[in-house]
PDB file of C-alpha atoms and ligand atoms in Angstrom:
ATOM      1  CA  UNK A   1       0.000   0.000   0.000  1.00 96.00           C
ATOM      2  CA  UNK A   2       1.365   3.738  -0.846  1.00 98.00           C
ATOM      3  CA  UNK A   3       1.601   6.308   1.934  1.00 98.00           C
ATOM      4  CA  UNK A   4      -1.134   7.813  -0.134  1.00 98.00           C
ATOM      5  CA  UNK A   5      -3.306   5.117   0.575  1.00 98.00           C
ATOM      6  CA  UNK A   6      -2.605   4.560   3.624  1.00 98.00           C
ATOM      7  CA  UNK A   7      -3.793   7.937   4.820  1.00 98.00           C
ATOM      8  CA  UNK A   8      -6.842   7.548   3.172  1.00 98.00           C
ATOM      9  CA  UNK A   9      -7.950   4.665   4.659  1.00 98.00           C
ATOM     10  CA  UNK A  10      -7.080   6.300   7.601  1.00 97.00           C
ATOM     11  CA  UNK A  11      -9.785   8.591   7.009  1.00 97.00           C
ATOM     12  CA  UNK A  12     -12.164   6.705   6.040  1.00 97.00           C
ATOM     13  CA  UNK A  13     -12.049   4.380   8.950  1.00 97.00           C
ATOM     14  CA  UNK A  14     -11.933   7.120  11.907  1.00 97.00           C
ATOM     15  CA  UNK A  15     -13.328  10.265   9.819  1.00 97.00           C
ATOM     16  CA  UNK A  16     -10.424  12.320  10.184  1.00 98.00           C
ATOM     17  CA  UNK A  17      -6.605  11.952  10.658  1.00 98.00           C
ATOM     18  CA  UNK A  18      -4.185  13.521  13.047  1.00 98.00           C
ATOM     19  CA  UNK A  19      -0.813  14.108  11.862  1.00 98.00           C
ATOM     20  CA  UNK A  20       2.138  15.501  14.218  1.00 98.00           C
ATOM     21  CA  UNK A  21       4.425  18.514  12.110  1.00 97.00           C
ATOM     22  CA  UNK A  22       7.826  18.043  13.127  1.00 96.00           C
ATOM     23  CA  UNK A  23      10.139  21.054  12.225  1.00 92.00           C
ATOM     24  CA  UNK A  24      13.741  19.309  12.334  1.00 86.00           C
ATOM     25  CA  UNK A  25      14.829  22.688  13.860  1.00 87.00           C
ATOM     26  CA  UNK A  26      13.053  22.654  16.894  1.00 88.00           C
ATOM     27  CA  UNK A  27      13.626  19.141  18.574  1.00 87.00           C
ATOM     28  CA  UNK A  28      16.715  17.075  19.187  1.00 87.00           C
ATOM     29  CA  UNK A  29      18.059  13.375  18.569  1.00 88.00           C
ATOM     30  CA  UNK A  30      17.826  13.080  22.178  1.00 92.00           C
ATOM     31  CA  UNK A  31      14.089  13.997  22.087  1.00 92.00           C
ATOM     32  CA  UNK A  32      12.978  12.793  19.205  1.00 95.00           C
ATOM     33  CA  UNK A  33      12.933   8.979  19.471  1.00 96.00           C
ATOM     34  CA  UNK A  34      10.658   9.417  22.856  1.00 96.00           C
ATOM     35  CA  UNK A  35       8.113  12.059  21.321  1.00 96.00           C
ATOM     36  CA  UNK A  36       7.662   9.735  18.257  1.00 97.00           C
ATOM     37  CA  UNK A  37       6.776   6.866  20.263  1.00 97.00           C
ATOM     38  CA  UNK A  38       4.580   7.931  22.725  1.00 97.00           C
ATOM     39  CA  UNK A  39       2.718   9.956  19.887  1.00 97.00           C
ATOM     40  CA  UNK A  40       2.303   6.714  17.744  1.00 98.00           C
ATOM     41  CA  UNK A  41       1.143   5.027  20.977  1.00 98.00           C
ATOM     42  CA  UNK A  42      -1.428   8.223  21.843  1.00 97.00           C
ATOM     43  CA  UNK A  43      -3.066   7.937  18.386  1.00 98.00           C
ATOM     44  CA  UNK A  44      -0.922  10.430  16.079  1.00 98.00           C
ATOM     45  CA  UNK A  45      -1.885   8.664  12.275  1.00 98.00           C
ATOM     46  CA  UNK A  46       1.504  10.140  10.561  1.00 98.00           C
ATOM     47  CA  UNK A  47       4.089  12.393  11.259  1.00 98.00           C
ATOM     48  CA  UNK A  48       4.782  15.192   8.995  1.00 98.00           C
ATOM     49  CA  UNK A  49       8.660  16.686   8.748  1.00 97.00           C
ATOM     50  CA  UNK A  50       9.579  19.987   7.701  1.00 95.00           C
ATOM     51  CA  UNK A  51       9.619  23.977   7.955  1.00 86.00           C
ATOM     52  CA  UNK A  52      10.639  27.272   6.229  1.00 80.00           C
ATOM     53  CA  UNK A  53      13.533  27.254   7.848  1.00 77.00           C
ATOM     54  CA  UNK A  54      16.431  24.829   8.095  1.00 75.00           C
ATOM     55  CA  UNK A  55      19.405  25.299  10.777  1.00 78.00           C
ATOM     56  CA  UNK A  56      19.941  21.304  11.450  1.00 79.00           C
ATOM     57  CA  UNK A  57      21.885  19.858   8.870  1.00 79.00           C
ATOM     58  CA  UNK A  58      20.704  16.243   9.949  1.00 88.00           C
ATOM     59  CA  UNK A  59      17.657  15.879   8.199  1.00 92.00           C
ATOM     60  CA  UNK A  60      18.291  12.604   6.678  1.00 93.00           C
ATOM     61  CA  UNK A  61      19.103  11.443  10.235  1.00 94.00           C
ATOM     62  CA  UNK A  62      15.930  12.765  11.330  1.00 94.00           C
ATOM     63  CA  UNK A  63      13.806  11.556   9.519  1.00 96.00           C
ATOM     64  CA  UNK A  64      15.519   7.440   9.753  1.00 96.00           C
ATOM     65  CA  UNK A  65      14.757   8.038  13.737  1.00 96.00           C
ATOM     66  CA  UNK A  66      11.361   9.061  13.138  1.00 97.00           C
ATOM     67  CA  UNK A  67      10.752   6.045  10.709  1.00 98.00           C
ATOM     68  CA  UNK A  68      12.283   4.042  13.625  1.00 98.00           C
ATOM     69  CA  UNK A  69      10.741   5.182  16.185  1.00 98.00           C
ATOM     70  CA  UNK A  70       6.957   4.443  14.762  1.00 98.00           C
ATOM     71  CA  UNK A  71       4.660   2.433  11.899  1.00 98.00           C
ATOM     72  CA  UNK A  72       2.674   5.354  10.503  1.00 98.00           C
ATOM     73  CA  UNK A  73       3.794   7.138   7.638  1.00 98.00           C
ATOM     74  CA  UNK A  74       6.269   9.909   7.903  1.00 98.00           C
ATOM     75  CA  UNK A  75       5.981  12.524   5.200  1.00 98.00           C
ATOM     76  CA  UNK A  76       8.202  15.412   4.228  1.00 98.00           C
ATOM     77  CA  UNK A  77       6.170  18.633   4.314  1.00 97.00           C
ATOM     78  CA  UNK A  78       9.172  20.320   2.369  1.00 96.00           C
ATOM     79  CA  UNK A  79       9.660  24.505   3.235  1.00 92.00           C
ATOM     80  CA  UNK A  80      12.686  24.308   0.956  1.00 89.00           C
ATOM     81  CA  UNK A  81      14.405  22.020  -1.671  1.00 90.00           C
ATOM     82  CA  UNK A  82      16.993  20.599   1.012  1.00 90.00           C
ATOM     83  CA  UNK A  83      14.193  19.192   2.247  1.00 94.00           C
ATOM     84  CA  UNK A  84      14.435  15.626   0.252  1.00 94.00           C
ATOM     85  CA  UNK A  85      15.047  12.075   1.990  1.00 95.00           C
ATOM     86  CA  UNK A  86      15.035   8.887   0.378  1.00 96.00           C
ATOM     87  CA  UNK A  87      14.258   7.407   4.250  1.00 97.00           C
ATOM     88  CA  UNK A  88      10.421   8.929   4.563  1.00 98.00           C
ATOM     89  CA  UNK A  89       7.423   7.100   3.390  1.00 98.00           C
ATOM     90  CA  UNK A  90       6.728   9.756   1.115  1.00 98.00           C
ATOM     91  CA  UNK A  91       6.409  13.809   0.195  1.00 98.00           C
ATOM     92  CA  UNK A  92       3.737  15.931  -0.639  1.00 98.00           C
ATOM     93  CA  UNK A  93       4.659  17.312  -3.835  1.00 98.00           C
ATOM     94  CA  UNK A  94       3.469  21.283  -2.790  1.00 98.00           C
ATOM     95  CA  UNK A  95       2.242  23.666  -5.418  1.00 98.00           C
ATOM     96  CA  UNK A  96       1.842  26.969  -3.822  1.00 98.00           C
ATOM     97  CA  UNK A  97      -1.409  27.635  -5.242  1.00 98.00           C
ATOM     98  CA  UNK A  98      -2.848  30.405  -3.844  1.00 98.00           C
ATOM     99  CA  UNK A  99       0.564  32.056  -4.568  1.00 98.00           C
ATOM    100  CA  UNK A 100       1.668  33.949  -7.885  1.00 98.00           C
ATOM    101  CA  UNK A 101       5.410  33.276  -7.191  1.00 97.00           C
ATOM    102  CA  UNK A 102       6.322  31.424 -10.292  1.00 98.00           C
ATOM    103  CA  UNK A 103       9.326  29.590  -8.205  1.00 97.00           C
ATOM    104  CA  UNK A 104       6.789  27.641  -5.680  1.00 97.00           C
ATOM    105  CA  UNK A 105       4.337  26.492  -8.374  1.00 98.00           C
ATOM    106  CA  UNK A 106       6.744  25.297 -10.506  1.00 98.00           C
ATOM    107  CA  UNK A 107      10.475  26.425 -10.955  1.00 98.00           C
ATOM    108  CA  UNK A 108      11.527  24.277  -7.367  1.00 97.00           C
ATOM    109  CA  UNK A 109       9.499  21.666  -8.273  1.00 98.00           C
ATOM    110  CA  UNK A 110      11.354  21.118 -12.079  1.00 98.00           C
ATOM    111  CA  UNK A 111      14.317  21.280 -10.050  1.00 97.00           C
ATOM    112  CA  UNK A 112      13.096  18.463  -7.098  1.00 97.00           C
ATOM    113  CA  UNK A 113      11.724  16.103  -9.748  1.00 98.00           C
ATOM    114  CA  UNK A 114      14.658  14.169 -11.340  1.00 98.00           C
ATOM    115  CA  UNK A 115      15.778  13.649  -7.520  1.00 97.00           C
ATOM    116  CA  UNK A 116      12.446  12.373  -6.547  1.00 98.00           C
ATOM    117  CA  UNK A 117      12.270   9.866  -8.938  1.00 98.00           C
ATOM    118  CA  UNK A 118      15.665   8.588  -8.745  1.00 98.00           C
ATOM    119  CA  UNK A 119      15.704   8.062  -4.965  1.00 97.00           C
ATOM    120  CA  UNK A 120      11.920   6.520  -5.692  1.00 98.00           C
ATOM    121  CA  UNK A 121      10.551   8.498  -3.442  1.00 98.00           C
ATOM    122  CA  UNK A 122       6.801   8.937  -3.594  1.00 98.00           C
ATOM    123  CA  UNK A 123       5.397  11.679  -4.450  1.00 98.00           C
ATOM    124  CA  UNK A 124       1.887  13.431  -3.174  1.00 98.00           C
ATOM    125  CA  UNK A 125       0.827  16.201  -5.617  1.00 98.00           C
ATOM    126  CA  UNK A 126      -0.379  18.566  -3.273  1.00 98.00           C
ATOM    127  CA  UNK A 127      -1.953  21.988  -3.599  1.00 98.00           C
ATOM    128  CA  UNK A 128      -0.637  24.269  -0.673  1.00 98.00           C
ATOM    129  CA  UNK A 129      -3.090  27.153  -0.271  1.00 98.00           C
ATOM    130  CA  UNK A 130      -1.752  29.904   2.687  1.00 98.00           C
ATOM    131  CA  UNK A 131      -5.016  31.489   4.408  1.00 98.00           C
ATOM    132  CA  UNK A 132      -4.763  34.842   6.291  1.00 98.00           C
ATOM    133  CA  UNK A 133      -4.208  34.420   9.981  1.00 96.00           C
ATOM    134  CA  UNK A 134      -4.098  38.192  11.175  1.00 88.00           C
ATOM    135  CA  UNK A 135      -0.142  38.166  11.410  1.00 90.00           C
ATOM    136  CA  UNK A 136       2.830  37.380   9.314  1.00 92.00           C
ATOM    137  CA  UNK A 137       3.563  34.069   9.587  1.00 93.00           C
ATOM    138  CA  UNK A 138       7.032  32.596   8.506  1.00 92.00           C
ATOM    139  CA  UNK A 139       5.591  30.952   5.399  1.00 93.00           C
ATOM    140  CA  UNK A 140       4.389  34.080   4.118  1.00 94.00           C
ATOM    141  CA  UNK A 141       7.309  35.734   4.399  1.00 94.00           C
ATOM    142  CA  UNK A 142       9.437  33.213   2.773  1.00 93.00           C
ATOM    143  CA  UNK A 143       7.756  32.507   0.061  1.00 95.00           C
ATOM    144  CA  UNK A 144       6.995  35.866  -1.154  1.00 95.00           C
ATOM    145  CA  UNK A 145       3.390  35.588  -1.655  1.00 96.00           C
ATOM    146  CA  UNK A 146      -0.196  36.923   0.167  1.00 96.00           C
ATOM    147  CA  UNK A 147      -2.228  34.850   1.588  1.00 98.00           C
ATOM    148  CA  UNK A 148      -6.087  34.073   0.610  1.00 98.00           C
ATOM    149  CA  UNK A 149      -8.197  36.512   2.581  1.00 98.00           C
ATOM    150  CA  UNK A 150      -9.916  34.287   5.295  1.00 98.00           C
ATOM    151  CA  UNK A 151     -13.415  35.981   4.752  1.00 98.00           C
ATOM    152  CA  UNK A 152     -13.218  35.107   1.136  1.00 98.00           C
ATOM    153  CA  UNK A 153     -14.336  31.140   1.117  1.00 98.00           C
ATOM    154  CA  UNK A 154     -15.482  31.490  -2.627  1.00 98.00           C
ATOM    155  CA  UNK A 155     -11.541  32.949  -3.829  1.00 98.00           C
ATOM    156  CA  UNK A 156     -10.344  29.711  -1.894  1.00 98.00           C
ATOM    157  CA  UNK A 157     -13.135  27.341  -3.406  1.00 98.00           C
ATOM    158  CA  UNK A 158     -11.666  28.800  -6.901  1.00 98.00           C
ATOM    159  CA  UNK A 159      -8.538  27.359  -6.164  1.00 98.00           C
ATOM    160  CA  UNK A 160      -9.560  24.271  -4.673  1.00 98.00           C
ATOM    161  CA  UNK A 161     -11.418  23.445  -7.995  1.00 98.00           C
ATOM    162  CA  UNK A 162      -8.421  24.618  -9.989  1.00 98.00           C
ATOM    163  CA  UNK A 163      -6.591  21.650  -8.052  1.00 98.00           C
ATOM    164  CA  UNK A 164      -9.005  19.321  -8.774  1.00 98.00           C
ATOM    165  CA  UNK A 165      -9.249  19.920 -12.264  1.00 98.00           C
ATOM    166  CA  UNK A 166      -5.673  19.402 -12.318  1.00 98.00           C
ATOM    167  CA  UNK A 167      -5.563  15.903 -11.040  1.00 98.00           C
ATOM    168  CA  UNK A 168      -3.971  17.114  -7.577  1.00 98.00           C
ATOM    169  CA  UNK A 169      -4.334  14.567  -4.386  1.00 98.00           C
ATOM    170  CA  UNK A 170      -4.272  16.643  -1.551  1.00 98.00           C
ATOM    171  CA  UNK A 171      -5.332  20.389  -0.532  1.00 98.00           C
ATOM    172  CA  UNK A 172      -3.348  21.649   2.590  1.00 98.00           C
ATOM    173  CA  UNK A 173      -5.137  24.971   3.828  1.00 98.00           C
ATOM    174  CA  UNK A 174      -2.259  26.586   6.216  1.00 98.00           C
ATOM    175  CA  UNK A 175      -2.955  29.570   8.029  1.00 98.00           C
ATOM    176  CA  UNK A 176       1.127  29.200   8.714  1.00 96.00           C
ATOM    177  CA  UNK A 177       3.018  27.580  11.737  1.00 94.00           C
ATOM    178  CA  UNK A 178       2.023  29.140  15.022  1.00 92.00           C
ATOM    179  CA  UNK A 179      -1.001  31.743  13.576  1.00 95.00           C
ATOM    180  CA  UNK A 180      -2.991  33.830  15.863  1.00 94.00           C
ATOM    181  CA  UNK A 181      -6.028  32.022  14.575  1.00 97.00           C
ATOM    182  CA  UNK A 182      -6.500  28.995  12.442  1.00 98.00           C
ATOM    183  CA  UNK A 183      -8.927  28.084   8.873  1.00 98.00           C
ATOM    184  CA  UNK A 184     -12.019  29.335   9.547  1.00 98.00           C
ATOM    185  CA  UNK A 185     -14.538  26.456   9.486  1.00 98.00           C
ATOM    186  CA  UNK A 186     -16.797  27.714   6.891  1.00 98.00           C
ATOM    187  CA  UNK A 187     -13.942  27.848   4.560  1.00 98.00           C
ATOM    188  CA  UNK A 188     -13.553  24.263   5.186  1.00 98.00           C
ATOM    189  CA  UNK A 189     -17.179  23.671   5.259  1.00 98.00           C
ATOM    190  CA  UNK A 190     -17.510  25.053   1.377  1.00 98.00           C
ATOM    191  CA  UNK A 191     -14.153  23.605  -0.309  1.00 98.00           C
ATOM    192  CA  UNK A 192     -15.312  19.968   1.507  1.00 98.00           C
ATOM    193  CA  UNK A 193     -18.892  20.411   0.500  1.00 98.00           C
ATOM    194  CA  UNK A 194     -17.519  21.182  -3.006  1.00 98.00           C
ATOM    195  CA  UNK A 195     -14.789  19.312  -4.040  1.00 98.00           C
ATOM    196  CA  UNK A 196     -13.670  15.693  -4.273  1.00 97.00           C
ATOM    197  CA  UNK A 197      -9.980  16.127  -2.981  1.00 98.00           C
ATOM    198  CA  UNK A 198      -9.507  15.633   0.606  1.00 98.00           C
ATOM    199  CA  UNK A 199      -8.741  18.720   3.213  1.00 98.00           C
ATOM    200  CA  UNK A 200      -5.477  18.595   5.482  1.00 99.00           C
ATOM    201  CA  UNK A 201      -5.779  21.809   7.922  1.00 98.00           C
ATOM    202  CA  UNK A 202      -3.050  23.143   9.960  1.00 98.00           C
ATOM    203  CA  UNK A 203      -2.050  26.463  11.917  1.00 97.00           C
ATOM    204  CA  UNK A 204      -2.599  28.202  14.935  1.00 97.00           C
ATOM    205  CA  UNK A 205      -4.635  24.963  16.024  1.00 98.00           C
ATOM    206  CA  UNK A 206      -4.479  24.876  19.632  1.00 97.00           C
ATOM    207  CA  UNK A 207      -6.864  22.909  21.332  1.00 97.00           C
ATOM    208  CA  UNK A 208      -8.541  19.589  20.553  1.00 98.00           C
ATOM    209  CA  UNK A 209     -11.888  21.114  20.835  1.00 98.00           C
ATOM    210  CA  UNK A 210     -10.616  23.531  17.924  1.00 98.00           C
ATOM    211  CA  UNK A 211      -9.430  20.330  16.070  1.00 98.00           C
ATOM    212  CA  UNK A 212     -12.614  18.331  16.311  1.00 98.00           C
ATOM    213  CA  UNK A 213     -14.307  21.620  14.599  1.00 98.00           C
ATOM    214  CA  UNK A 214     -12.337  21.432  11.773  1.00 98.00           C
ATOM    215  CA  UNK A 215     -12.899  17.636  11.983  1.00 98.00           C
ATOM    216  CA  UNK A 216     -16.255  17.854  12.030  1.00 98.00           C
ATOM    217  CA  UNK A 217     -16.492  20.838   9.564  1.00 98.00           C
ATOM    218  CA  UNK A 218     -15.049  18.182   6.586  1.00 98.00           C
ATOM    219  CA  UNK A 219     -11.247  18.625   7.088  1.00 98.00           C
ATOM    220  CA  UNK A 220      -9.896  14.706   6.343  1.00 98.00           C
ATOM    221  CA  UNK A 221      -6.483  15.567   8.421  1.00 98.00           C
ATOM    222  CA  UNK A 222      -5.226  18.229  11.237  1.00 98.00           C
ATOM    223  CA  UNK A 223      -2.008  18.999  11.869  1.00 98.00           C
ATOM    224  CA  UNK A 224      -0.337  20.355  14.959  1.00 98.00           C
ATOM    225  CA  UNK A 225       2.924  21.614  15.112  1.00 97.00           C
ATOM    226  CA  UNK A 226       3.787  24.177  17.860  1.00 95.00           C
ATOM    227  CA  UNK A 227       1.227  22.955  20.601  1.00 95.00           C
ATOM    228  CA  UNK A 228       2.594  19.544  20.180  1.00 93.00           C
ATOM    229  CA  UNK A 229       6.317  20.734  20.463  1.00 90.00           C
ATOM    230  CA  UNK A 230       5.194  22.940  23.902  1.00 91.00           C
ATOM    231  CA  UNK A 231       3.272  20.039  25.224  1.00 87.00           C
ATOM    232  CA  UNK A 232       5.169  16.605  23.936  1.00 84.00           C
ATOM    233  CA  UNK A 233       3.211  14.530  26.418  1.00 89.00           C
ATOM    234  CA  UNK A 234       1.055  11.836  25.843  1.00 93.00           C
ATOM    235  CA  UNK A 235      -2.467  12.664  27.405  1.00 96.00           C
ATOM    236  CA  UNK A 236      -2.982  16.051  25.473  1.00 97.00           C
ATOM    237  CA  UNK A 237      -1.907  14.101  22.176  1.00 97.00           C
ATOM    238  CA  UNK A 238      -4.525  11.411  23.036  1.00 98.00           C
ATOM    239  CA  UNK A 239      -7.147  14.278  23.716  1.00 98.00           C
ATOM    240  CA  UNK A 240      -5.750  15.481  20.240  1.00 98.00           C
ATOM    241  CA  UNK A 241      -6.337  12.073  18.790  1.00 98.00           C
ATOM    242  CA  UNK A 242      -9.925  11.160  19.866  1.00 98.00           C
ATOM    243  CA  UNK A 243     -11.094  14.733  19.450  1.00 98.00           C
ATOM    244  CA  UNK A 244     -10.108  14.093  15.166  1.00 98.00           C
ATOM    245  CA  UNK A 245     -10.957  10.680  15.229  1.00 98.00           C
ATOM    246  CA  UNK A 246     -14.552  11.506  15.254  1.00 95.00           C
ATOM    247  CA  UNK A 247     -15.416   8.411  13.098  1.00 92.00           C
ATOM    248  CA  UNK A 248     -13.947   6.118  14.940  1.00 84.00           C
ATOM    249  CA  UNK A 249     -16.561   3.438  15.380  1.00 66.00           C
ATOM    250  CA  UNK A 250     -14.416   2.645  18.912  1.00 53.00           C
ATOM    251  CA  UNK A 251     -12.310   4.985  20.907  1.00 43.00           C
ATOM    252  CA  UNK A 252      -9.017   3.876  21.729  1.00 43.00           C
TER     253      UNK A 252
HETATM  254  C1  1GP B 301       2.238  24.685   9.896  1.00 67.73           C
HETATM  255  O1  1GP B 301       0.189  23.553   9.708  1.00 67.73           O
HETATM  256  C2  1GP B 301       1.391  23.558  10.383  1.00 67.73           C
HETATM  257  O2  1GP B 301       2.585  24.539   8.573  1.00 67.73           O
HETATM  258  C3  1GP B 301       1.284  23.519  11.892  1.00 67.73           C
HETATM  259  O3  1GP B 301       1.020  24.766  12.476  1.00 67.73           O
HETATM  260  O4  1GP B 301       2.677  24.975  14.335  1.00 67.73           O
HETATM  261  O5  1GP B 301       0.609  26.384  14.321  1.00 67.73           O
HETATM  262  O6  1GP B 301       0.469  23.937  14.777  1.00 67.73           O
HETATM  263  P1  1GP B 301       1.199  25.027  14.072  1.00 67.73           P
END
């Protein structure tokens, strides 16, 4: 089974997915083989690695502890193109889509391909659309491009058809790592309602009562990032967990 498929029938059996955003930067070798565990064991689905910034210059080792440390998938979220391992499960292939920089929806991606393919790595076309989250958040600034207005769910339905059209597998709405205030829910509510491809949601997501409203508003995954790194213990991951899972026919 692909890492692709995998996830989805992740989905469909508990209704929504919780995956874990590990920026390389911001936890050690020492830490990481714990955190990974006791996340698997708390109910994380998959672990997601990567950020707009890159100060370690271990990622390759990261990402083999991760994969050691757990049996979900562990998927580069790439902020850069030194973000490549042959050792994950798989990438999501981001197009910047709700950009107009030329070099994030296609330029690094011409250059990533050829190394892709030779180290076999697969491959998740994604469409990456930023949403306004009242501040400037690090993705923002480093890729150059605005944000989709947050009151404006019909400009973000626009591109999440756009995506479809094109064949793409994934939409990730981000309203950027550690936003004041996350996706609004209707926006999820009308891009779910009205297209086929599935929703991950991530930012400024703080609490699992937050999560289980984007869960329950159609988003197929939610990602936490900062929370997780300030709180790396397993009961508020759990809480995380069953607050996503809300199709889970049984609660772990
Ligand atoms: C950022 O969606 C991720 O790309 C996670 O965001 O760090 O705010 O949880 P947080």
């Amino acid at each position: 089974m692909t890492a692709y498929e995998r996830l989805l029938s992740i989905r469909n059996e508990r209704g929504a997915g919780y995956l874990i955003l590990i920026d390389p930067d911001k936890m050690s070798a020492e830490q990481l083989p714990s955190f990974v565990r006791l996340a698997t064991e708390a109910g994380a689905d998959g672990f997601l690695v990567g950020g707009s910034l890159m100060h370690t210059t271990a990622f390759d080792e990261q990402i083999k502890l991760i994969k050691r440390n757990t049996t979900v998938p562990v998927v580069i979220f790439p902020g850069s193109l030194m973000q490549v391992s042959s050792n994950a499960d798989a990438i999501f292939f981001l197009l910047l889509i709700s950009g107009r920089n030329p070099e994030h929806l296609i330029g690094n991606q011409v250059i990533a391909a050829p190394v892709v393919k030779k180290m076999g790595l697969e491959a998740i076309s994604t469409g990456y659309m930023i949403i306004e989250s009242g501040v400037t958040t690090s993705v923002e600034f480093m890729s150059n491009t605005k944000p989709i207005p947050r009151n404006k769910p019909d400009i973000a339905l626009a591109h999440a058809l756009a995506a479809e059209i094109i064949g793409m597998k994934f939409l990730y709405l981000d309203a950027g790592s550690g936003a004041d205030v996350s996706v609004p829910e209707a926006m999820i509510r009308l891009l779910s309602k009205k297209s086929s491809v599935p929703l991950i949601i991530g930012g400024g997501v703080r609490t699992p009562d937050e999560a289980r409203k984007k869960a329950a508003a159609g988003a197929s995954f939610v990602v936490t990032g900062t929370i997780t790194e300030e709180n790396s213990h397993r009961g508020i991951i759990k809480e995380f967990a069953d607050a996503i899972h809300i199709g889970a026919k049984v609660k772990a």
